[in-house]
Amino acid sequence: MRSRQRMLAAAMRLLLKCLRLGRRRRFKLVRQAGQLWHYGRLCLRSLLYNSFTNGDVVLDSLFEPVYWLVDHVTRWFGVVFVALVIGLTSSIVAIVYICLLPLILQTYTPAWICWHLAYGHWNLIMIVFHYYKAITTSPGHPPQAKNDLTGVSICRKCIAPKPARTHHCSICNRCVLKMDHHCPWLNNCVGHYNHRYFFSFCLFMTMGCIYCSISGWDMFRDAYAAIERMKLLEKERLQVAANQTYYQTPPPTFTFRQRAFHKSVVYLWVLCSSVALALGALTLWHAALITRGETSIERHINKKERQRLQKKGKVFRNPYSYGSWDNWKVFLGVDVPRHWLTRVLLPSPHLPHGTGLSWELPPCMTKQRTPLLAI
């Protein structure tokens, strides 16, 4: 009896010892897992720690694949966009010469004929010249040698000197002097040497589209009414033909040439009006930037700088702005009064002021300005 009790007590002690060892081992495993978790979390935070990280940086990182896709698609589709601009513009010019010009010569007075011929051809020449120069002129790139420039920053992507107002284009994969933006309709960057060509093309294309829309309004209404009348007569003709034999079907009321003429006039007016609205808004936007002496990129930079200095009780001053009127003179390259005719109203391949590497006072400026960012 006693031996049985001893065996039972020994078994109980062995069971308690096993349970105690199992609990210790379990607690040890839990403690080791917790230590590994905290250690991994510390390593991850140490690798990803950045005092400048905020919500904007996280969003930029998440959208980086989208930016990469857009950059590469824009680079390859630039040729398609240029061909589309040339094709649409050529179609409008062809319609004007084939359909509208003979009608103008037959119905308008000699004074109106001279006006349309002079203004239309001048506007067309300005559009073709500035678009050709905008797509073929390099916007300007800084030199790659580090000893050529002093007092400039270094581009983090090119690892090359980056002068003032220079920015890196992810599509061209190069730094561009006085970069405004990359335009897919030009398949080129808009920068220091072709900014004037780009804006002049937008301006004269808008003027041309407005001219076509206004002068072709009466023709558009007549053509639209004729097309509606054609649809109605075609429906009536089909109803009559359904009750007759094949040989008794009446001939078409309108010829193919008449149909093509009316549809071409409607196409011309709709396309010109749409382009005038869209491109006109873009032209006004760039005109406002030029008036302030800014580019599209500098607008965002100056806005943040203005807000930052405003909190400190300071006033931001753009060092590249010489006043509204003088900004236009510098942008257009007008040094003397006759340049308004030879360089603005007529095609001119003159270069802009400066090299884009440094920004001295232009020769057309008569008074000095203090290039301060804040006072």
GROMACS .gro file of C-alpha atoms in nm, residues 80 96 139 234 307:
model
    5
   80VAL     CA    1   0.211   6.038  -8.311
   96VAL     CA    2  -1.028   7.624  -9.695
  139PRO     CA    3   1.547   7.395  -7.558
  234GLU     CA    4  -3.303   6.054  -9.794
  307GLN     CA    5   0.385   8.102  -4.834
   0.00000   0.00000   0.00000
